Short mmCIF file of C-alpha atoms in Angstrom, two decimals:
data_model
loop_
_atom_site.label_atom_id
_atom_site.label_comp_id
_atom_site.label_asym_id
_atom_site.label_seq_id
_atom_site.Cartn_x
_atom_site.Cartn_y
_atom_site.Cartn_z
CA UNK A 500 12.58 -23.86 39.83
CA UNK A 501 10.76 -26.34 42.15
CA UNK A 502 9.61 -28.65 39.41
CA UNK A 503 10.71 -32.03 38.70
CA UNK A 504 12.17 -31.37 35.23
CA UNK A 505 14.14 -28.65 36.70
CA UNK A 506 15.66 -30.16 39.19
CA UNK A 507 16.74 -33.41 38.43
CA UNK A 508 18.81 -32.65 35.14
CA UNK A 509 20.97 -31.32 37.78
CA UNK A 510 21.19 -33.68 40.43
CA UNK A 511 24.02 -36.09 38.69
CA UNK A 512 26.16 -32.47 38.44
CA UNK A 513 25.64 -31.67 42.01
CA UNK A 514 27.04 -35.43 43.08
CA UNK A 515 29.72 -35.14 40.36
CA UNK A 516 31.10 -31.98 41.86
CA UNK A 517 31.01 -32.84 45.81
CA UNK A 518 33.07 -36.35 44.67
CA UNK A 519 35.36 -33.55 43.36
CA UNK A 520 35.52 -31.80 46.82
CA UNK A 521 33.19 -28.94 46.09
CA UNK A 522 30.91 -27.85 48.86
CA UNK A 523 27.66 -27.37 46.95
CA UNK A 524 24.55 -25.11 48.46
CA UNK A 525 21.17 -26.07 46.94
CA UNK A 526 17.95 -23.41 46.70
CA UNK A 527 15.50 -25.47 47.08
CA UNK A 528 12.04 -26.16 48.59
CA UNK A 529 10.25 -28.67 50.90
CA UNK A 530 9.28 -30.79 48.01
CA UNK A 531 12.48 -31.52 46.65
CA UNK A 532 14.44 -31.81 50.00
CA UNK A 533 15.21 -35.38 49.84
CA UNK A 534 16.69 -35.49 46.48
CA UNK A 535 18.99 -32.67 47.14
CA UNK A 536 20.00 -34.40 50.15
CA UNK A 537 20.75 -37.84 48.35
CA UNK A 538 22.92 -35.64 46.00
CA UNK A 539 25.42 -34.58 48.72
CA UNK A 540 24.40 -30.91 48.43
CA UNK A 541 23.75 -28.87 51.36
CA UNK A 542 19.96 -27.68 51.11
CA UNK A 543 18.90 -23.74 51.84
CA UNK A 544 14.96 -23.87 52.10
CA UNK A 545 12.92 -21.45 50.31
CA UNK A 546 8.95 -21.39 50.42
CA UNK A 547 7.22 -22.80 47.36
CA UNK A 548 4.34 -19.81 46.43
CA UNK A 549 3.00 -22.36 43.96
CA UNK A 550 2.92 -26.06 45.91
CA UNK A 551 -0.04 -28.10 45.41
CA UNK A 552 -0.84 -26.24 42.06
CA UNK A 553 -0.67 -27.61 38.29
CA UNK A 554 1.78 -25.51 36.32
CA UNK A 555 0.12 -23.58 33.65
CA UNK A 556 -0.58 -24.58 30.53
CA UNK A 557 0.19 -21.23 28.88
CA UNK A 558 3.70 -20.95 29.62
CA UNK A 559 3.57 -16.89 29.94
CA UNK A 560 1.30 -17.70 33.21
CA UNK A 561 4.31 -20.09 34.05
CA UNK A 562 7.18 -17.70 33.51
CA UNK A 563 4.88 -15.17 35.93
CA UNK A 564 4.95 -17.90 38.29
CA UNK A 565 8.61 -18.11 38.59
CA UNK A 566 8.73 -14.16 38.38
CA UNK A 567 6.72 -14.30 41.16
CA UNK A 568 8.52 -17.10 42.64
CA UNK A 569 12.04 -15.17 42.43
CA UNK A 570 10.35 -12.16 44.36
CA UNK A 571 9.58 -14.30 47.34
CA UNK A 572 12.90 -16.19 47.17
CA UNK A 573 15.20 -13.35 46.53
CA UNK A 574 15.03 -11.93 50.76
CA UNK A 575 14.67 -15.41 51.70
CA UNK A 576 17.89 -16.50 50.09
CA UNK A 577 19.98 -13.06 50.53
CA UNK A 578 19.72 -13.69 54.42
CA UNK A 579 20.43 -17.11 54.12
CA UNK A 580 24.12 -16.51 52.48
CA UNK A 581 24.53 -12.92 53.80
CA UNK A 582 27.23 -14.10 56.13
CA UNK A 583 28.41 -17.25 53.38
CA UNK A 584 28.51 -15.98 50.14
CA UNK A 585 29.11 -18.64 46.90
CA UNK A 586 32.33 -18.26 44.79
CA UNK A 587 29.72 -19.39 41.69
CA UNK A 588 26.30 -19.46 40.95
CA UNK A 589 25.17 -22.14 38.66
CA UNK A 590 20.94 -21.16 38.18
CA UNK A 591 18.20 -21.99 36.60
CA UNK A 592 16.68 -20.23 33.29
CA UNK A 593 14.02 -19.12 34.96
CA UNK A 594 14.79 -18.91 38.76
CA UNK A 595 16.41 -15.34 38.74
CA UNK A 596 17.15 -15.44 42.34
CA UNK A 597 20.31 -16.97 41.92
CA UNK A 598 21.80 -14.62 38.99
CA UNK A 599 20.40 -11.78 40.57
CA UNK A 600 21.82 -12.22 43.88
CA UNK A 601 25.59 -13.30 42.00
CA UNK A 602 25.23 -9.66 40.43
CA UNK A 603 25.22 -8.56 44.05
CA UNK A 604 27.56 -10.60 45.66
CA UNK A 605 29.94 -9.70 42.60
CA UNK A 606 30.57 -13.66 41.59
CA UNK A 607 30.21 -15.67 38.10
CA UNK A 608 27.23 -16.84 36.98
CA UNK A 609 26.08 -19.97 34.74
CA UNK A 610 22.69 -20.76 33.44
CA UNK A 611 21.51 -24.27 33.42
CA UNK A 612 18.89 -24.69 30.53
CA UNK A 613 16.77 -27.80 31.10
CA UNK A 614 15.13 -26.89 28.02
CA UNK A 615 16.02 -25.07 24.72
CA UNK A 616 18.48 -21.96 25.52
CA UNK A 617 16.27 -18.84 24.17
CA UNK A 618 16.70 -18.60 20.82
CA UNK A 619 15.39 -16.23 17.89
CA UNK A 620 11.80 -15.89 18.40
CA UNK A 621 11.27 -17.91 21.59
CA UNK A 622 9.45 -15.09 23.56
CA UNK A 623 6.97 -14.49 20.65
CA UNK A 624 6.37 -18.18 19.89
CA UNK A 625 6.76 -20.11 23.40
CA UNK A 626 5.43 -17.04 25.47
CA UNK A 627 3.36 -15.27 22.92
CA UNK A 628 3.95 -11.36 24.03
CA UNK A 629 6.28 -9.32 21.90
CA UNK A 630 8.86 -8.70 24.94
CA UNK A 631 9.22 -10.25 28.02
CA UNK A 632 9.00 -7.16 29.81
CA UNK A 633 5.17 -7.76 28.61
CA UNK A 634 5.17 -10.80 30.96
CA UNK A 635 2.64 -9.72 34.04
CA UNK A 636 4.59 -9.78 37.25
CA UNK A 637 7.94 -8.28 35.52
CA UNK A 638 7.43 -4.89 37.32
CA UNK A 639 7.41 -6.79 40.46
CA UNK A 640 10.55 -8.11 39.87
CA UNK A 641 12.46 -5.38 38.70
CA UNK A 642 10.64 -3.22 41.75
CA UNK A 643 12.08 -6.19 44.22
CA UNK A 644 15.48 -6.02 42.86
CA UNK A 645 15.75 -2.50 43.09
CA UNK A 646 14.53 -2.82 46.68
CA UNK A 647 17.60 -5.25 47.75
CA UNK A 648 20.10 -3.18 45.94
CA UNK A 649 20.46 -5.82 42.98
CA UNK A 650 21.32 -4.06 39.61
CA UNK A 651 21.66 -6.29 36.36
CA UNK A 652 20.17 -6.74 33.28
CA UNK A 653 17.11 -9.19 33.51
CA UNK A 654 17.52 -9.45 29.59
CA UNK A 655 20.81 -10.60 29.68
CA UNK A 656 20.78 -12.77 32.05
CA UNK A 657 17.11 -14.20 30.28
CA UNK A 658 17.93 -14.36 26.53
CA UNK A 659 21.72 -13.79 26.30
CA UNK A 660 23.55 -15.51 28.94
CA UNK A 661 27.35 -14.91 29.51
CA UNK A 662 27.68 -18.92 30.22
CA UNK A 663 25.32 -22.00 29.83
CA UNK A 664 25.16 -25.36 30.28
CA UNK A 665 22.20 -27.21 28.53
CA UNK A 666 21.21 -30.46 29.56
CA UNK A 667 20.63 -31.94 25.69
CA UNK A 668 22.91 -31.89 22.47
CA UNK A 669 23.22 -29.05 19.80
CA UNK A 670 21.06 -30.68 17.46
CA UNK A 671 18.28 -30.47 19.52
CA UNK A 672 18.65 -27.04 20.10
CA UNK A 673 15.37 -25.13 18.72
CA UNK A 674 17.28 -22.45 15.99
CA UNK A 675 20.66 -22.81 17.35
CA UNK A 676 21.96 -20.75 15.03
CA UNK A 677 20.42 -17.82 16.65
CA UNK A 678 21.11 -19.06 20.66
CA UNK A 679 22.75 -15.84 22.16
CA UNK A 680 24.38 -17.14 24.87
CA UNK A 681 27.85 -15.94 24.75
CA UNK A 682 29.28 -19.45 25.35
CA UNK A 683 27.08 -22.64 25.39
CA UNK A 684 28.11 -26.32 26.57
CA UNK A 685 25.62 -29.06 25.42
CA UNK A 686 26.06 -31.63 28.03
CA UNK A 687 23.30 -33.48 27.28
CA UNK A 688 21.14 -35.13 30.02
CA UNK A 689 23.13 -36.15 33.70
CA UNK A 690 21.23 -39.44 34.58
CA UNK A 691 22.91 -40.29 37.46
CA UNK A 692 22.05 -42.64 39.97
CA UNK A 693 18.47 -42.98 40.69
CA UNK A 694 18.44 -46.57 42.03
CA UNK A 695 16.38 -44.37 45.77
CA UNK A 696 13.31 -44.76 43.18
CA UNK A 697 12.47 -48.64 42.76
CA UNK A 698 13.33 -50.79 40.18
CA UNK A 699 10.59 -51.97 37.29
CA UNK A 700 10.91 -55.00 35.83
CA UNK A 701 9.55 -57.01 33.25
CA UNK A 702 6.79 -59.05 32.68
CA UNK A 703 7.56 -62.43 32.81
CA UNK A 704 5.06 -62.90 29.22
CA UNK A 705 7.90 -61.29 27.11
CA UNK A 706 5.71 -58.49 25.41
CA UNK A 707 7.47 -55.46 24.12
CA UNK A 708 6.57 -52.78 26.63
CA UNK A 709 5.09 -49.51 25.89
CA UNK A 710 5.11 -46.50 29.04
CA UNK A 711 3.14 -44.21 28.83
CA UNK A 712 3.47 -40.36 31.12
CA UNK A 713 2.73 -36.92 30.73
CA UNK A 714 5.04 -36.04 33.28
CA UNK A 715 4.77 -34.29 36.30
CA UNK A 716 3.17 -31.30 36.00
CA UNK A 717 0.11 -32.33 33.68
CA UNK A 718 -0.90 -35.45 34.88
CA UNK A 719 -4.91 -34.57 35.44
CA UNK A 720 -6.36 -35.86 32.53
CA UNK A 721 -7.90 -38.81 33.00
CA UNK A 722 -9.82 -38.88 29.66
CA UNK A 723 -6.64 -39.02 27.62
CA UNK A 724 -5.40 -42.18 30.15
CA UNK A 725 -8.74 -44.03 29.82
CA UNK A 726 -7.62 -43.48 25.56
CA UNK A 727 -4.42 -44.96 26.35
CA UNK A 728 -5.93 -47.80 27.81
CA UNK A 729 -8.55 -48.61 25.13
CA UNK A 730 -5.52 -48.30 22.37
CA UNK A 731 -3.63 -51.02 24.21
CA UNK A 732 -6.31 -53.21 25.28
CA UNK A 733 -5.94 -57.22 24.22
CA UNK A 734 -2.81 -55.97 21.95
CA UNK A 735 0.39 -57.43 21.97
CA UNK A 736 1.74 -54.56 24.07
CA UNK A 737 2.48 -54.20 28.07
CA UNK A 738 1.50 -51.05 28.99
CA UNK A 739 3.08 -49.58 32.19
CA UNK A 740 0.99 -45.76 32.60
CA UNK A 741 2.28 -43.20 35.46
CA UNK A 742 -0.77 -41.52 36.09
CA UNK A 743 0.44 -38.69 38.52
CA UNK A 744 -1.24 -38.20 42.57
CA UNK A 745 -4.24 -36.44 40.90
CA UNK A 746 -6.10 -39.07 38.69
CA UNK A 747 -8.03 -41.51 40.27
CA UNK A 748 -6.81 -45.13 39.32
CA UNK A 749 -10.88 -46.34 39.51
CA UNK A 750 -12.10 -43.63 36.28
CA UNK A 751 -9.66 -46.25 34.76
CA UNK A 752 -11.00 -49.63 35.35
CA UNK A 753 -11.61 -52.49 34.48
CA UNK A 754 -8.31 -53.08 33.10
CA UNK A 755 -7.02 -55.18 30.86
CA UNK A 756 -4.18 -57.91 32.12
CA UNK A 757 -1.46 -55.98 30.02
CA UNK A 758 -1.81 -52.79 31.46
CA UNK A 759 -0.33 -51.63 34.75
CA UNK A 760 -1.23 -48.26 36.26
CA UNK A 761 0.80 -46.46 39.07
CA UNK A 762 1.00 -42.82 40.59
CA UNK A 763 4.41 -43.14 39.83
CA UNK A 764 7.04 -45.14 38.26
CA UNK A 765 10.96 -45.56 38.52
CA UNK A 766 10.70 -44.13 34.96
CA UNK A 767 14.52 -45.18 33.96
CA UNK A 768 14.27 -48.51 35.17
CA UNK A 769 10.96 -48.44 32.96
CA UNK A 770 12.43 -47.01 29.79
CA UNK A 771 15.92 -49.66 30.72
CA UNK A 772 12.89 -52.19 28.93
CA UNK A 773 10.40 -49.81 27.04
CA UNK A 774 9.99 -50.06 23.34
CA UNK A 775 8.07 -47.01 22.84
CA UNK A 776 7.38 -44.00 25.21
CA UNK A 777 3.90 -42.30 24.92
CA UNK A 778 4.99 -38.90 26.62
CA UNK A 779 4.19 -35.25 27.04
CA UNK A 780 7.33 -34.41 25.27
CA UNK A 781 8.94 -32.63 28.27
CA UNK A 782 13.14 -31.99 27.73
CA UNK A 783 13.42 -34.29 30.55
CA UNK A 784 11.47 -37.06 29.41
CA UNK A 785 12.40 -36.84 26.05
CA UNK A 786 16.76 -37.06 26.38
CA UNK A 787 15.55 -39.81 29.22
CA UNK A 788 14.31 -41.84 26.40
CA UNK A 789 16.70 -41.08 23.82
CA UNK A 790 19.81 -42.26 26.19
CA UNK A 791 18.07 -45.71 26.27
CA UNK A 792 17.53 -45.60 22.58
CA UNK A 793 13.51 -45.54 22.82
CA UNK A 794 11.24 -43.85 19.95
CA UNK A 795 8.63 -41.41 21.36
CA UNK A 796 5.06 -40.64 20.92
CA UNK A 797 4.99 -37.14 21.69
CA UNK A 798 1.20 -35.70 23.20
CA UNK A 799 2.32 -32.47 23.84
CA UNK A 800 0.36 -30.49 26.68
CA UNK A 801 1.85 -26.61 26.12
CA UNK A 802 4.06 -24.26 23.79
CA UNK A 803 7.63 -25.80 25.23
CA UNK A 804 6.46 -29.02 24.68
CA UNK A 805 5.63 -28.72 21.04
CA UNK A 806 8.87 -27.12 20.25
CA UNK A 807 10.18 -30.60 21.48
CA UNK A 808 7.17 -32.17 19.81
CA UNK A 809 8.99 -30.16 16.40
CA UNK A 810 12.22 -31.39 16.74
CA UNK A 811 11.38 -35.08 17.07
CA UNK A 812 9.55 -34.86 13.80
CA UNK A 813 12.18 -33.47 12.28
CA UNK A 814 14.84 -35.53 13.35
CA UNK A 815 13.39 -38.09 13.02
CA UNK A 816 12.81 -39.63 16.51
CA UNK A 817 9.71 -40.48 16.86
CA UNK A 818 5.69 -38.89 16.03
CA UNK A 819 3.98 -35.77 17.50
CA UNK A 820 0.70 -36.54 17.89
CA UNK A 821 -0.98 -33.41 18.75
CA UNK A 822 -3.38 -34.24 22.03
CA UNK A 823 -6.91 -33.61 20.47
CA UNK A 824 -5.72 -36.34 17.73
CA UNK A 825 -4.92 -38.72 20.72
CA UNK A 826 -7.72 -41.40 20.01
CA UNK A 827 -7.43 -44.79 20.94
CA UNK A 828 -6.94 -45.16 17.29
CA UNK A 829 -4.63 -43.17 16.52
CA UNK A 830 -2.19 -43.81 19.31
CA UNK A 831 -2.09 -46.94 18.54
CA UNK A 832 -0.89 -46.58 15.01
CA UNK A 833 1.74 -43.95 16.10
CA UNK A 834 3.36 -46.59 18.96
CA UNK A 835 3.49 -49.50 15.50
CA UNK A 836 4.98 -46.44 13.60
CA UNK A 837 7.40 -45.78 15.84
CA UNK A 838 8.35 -49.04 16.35
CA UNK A 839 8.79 -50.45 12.88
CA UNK A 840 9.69 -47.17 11.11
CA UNK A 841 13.69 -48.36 10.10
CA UNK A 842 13.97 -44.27 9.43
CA UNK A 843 13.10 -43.54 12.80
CA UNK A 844 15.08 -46.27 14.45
CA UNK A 845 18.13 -44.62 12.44
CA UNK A 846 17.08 -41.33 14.14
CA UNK A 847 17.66 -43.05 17.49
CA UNK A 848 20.20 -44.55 17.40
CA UNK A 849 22.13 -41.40 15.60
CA UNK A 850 20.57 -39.44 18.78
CA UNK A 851 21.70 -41.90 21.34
CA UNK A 852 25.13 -41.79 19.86
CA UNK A 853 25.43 -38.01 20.29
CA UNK A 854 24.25 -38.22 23.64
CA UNK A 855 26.82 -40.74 25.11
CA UNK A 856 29.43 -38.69 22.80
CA UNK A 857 28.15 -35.10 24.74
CA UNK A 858 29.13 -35.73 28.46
CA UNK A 859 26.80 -35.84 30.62
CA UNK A 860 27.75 -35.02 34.70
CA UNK A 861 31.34 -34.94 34.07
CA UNK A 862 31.43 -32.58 31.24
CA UNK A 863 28.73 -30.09 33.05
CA UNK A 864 31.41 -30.18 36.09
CA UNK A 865 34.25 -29.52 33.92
CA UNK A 866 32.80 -26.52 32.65
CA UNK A 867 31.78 -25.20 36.25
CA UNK A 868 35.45 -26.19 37.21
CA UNK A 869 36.85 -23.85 34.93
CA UNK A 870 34.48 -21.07 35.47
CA UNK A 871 35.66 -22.15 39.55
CA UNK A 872 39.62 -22.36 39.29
CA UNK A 873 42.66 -20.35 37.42
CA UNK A 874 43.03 -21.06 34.22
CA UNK A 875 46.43 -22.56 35.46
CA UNK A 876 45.25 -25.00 37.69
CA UNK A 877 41.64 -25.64 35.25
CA UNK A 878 44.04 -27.16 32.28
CA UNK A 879 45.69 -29.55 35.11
#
């Protein structure tokens, strides 16, 4: 999917493999043409129906989007490989091109979940219809597959994957108990190197250092950045806020001398320093933290998100602070909570732990190795 927190869980996999000597091909789009490049992949081009938009809040409108997406993509990418077809396709969760296309070319599959692998319940409570099939678009899709001689089960290859690879560990899993995927490798997240971004470093004053992001998808919301910058304002906190392209920096001012603002930031060499993280609660953002031991404030923006927003309450790892509770006020007490809470700093740590312990990059391309090469020459 052409998103941010879709593609970069996988960038660190793609470098891993071509230092192993695998010719990678990337499906990707304009946007995301540099990074794929910086990863040693080989790009292959596909149009972006969506660029310039904000993803949908109501994540049924977003899996449409990718339905949709998948029906432009699918001719696109079928010439593109008709004369070079892949000995494995490693795809997204929701960007059925690539599955869809394996089926034809008669190749393995594996999914890459950036986010919880469909569990028990996820299409009711994350989507809100009864069956996917409900999801508007769907007859589209089945109606374009059928058109490029593409049979396979869209369920399957949805909700009950032969082979995964999930970029967080089990016990983040939403209802893992109930994850259908025939077999499932938590790899947790695959930093990488991301050094092409800038460096942050900081200030010189010592203060413990709070960032603050929603992400990259839902960063138009300037009222909920002006709160951020009343909570902080002539506290001992430095405040470093990534606003996104959309929000005017001026609906922000005056500000205070402890709070930065940016577009962007180089958001690991942020969190390398950060005491707290004041975040949307995206997958990505979220293990991001967690590998650099740093408690979260989550201000979830849609369903996905507050199924993250769950499991750091319940593991302890930080506060979900639904959004219409995000006064100055009360953001302020959650970053002290989170901070001083010796519970939650056990969470942490316990998380950070399990993440170092689950792999990362090299453990994603050891599965895709195997799936790759003969059992014979896969145990060398």
């Amino acid at each position: 999917m052409p998103q941010q927190g879709h593609v970069f869980p996988t960038l660190a996999v793609v470098t891993e493999l071509v230092s192993r000597g695998w010719r990678v091909s990337y499906a990707t789009t304009e946007k995301f043409l540099p990074q794929v490049l910086l990863s040693g992949a080989h790009p292959v081009v596909y149009r972006d129906i969506s660029a310039g938009q904000e993803a949908p809040e109501d994540l049924a409108a977003g899996v449409t989007t990718a339905v949709m997406q998948t029906v432009a993509a699918v001719p696109e990418l079928a010439q593109a490989f008709a004369q070079d077809a892949p000995d494995l396709v490693l795809y997204d969760m929701y960007a059925w091109a690539g599955p869809l296309l394996a089926a034809r070319w008669g190749v393995p599959t594996i999914q890459l979940a950036p986010t919880h692998l469909p569990y028990e319940g996820i299409v009711q409570e994350l989507l809100g219809v009864e069956d996917i099939a409900h999801i508007p678009g769907f007859a589209q899709l089945v109606a374009a597959l059928a058109a490029h001689g593409v049979s396979a089960d869209v369920y399957e290859l949805t909700l009950a994957p032969r082979q995964a690879v999930a970029f967080f560990p089990e016990c983040f899993q939403r209802r893992a108990n109930t994850v259908k995927a025939a077999k499932a490798a938590y790899v947790g997240p695959a930093l990488g190197d991301r050094s092409h971004q800038g460096t942050w470093n900081p200030p010189a004053s010592g203060r413990p250092v709070v960032l603050v992001s929603l992400g990259s998808q839902y960063t138009r919301r300037p009222a909920f950045y002006r709160s951020c910058v009343d909570a902080f304002a002539d506290s001992p906190w430095h405040v470093v806020m990534s606003i996104g392209q959309d929000t005017d920096m001026r609906h922000l001012e005056p500000l205070p001398a402890n709070v930065e603002v940016h577009a962007s930031v180089p958001q690991l060499s942020v969190l390398a320093h950060a005491d707290a993280f004041v975040t949307h609660a995206g997958m990505g953002s979220v293990m991001e933290a967690l590998a650099y031991g740093v408690p979260l404030v989550a201000v979830p923006q849609m369903a996905e998100q507050r199924a993250n927003a769950h499991q750091i309450d319940q593991l302890a790892l930080g506060l979900h602070l639904p959004r219409e509770e995000a006064t100055p006020e009360r953001l302020r007490e959650a970053v002290l909570h989170v901070t001083t809470d010796p519970g939650i700093a056990r969470g942490v740590e316990a998380m950070r732990r399990q993440i170092d312990e689950a792999g990362g990059a090299a453990t994603a391309a050891d599965v895709i190795e195997r799936a790759l090469l003969p059992e014979s020459a896969a145990s060398l």
